[in-house]
mmCIF file of C-alpha atoms in Angstrom:
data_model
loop_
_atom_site.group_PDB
_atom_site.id
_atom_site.type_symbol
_atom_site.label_atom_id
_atom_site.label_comp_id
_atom_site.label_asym_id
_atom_site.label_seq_id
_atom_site.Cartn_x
_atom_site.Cartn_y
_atom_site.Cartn_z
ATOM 1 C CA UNK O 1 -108.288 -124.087 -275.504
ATOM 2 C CA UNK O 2 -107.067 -126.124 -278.768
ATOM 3 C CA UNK O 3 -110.123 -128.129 -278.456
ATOM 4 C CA UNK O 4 -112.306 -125.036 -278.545
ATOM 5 C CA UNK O 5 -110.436 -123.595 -281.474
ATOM 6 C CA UNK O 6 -110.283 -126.352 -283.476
ATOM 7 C CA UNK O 7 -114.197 -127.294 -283.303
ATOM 8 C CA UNK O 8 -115.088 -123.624 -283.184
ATOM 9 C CA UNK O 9 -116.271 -122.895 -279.801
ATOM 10 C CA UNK O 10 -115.460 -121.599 -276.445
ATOM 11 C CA UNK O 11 -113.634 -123.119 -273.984
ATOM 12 C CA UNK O 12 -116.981 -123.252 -271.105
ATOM 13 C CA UNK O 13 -118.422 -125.181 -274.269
ATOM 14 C CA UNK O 14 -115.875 -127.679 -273.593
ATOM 15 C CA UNK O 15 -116.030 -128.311 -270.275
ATOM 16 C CA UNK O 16 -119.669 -128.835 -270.608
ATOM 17 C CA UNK O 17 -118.850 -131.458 -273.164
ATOM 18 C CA UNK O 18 -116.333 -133.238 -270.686
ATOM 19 C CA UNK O 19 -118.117 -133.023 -267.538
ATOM 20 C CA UNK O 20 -121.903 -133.363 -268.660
ATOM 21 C CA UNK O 21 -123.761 -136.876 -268.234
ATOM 22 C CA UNK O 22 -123.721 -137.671 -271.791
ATOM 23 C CA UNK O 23 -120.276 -136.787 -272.668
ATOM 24 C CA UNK O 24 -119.110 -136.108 -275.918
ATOM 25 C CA UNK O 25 -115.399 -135.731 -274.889
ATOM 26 C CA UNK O 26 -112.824 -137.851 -273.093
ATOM 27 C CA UNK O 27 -110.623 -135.678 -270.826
ATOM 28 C CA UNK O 28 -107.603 -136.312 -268.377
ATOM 29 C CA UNK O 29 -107.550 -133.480 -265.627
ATOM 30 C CA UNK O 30 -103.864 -132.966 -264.906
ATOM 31 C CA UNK O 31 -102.851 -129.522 -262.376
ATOM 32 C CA UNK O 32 -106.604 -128.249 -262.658
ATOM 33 C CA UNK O 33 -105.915 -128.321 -266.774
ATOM 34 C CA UNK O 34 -108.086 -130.553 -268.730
ATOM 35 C CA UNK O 35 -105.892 -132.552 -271.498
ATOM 36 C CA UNK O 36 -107.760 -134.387 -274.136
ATOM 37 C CA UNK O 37 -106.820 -137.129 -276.151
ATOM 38 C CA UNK O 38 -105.931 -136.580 -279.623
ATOM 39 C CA UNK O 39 -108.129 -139.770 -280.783
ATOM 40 C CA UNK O 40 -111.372 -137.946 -280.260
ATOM 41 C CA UNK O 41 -110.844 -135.410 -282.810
ATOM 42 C CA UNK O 42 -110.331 -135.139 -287.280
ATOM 43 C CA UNK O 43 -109.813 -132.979 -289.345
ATOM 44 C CA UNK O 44 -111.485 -129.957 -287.954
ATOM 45 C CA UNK O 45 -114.116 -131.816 -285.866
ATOM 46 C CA UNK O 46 -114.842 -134.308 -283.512
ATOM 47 C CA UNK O 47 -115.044 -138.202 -284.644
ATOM 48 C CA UNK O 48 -118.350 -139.090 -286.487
ATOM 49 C CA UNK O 49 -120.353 -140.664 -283.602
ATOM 50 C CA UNK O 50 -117.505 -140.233 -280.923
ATOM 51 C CA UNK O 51 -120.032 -138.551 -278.514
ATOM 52 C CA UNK O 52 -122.640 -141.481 -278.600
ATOM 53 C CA UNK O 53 -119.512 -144.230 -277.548
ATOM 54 C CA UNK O 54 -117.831 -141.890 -275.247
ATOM 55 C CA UNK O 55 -120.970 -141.335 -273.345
ATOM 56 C CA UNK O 56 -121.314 -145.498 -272.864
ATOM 57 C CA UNK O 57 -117.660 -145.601 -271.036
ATOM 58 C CA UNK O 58 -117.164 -145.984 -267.111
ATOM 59 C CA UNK O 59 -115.703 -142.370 -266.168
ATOM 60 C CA UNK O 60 -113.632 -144.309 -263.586
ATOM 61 C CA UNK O 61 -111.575 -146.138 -266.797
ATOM 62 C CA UNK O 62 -108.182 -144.919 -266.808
ATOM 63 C CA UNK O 63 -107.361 -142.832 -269.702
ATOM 64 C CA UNK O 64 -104.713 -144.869 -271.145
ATOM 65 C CA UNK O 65 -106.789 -147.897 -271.445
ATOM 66 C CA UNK O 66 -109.196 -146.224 -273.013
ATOM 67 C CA UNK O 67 -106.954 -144.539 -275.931
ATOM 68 C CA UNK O 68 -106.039 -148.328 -276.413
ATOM 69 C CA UNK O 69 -108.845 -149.465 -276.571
ATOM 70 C CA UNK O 70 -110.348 -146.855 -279.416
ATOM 71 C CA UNK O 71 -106.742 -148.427 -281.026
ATOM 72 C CA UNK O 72 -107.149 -152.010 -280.869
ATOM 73 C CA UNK O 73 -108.754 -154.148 -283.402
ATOM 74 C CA UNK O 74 -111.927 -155.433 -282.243
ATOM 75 C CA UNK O 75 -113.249 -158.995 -283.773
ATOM 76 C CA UNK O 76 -116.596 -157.215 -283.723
ATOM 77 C CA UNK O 77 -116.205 -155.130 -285.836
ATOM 78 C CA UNK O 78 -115.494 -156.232 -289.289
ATOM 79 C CA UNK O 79 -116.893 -154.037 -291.898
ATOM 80 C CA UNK O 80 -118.897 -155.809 -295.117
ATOM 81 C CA UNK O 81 -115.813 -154.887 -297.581
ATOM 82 C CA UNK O 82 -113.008 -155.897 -295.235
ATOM 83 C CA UNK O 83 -111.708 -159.294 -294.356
ATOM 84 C CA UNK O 84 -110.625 -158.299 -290.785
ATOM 85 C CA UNK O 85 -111.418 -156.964 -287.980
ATOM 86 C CA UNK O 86 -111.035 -152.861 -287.254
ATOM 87 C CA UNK O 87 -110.780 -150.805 -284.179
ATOM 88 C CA UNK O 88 -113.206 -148.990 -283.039
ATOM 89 C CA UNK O 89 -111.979 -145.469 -284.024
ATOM 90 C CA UNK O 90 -111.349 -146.965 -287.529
ATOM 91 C CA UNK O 91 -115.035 -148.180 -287.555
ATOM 92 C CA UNK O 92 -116.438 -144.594 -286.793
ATOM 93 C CA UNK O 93 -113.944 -143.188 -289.383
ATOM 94 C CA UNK O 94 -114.608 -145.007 -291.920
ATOM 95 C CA UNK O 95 -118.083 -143.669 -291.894
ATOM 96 C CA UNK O 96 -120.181 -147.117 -290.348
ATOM 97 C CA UNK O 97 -123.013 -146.917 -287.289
ATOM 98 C CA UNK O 98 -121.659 -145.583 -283.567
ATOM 99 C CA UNK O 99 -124.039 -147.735 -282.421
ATOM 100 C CA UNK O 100 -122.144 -151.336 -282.682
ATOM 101 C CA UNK O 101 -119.288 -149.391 -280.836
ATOM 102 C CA UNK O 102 -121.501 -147.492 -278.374
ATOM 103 C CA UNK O 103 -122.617 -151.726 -277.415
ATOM 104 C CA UNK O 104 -118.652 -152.466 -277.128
ATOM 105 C CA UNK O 105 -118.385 -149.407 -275.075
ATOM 106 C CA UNK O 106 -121.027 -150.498 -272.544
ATOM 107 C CA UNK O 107 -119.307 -153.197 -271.796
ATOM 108 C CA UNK O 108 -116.235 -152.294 -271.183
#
């Protein structure tokens, strides 16, 4: 129900967006509730490109690893004005193609 309010939608739009084959949301079902992990979302939307790299994870990774994941620094990913590596959800923040961490994603 946050979700939905925050991005402006209805809660069936959600679930859609959680169970459908190309996911655009990550979601733990805990006591027939979904819960969804704060990394996904910004501001008053979803994470530029989120859906594209959530859509390339296993659905059988546990949540947890993937929250860490999205967190970790990632040596391939170093952006042309930084001297280190970024995670991936800094990456998609920061404005730079889903599509290097969509290839992470996949193998993962």
């Amino acid at each position: 129900e946050e979700a939905a309010k925050l991005l402006g939608v209805n809660t069936s739009r959600i679930r859609q967006r959680l169970g459908g084959s190309g996911r655009s949301l990550y979601g733990i079902k805990v006591n027939r509730e979904w819960r969804l992990p704060l990394f996904q979302f910004h501001g008053r939307g979803t994470v530029p490109g989120i859906g594209s790299v959530i859509g390339k994870l296993d659905p059988e990774l546990h949540p947890l690893a993937v929250v860490r994941w999205f967190a970790t620094r990632h040596s391939d990913l170093v952006p042309a004005d930084a001297p280190e590596p970024v995670s991936p959800l800094h990456w998609l923040l920061s404005g730079h193609s889903p599509k290097a961490v969509s290839s992470l994603a996949a193998r993962l």
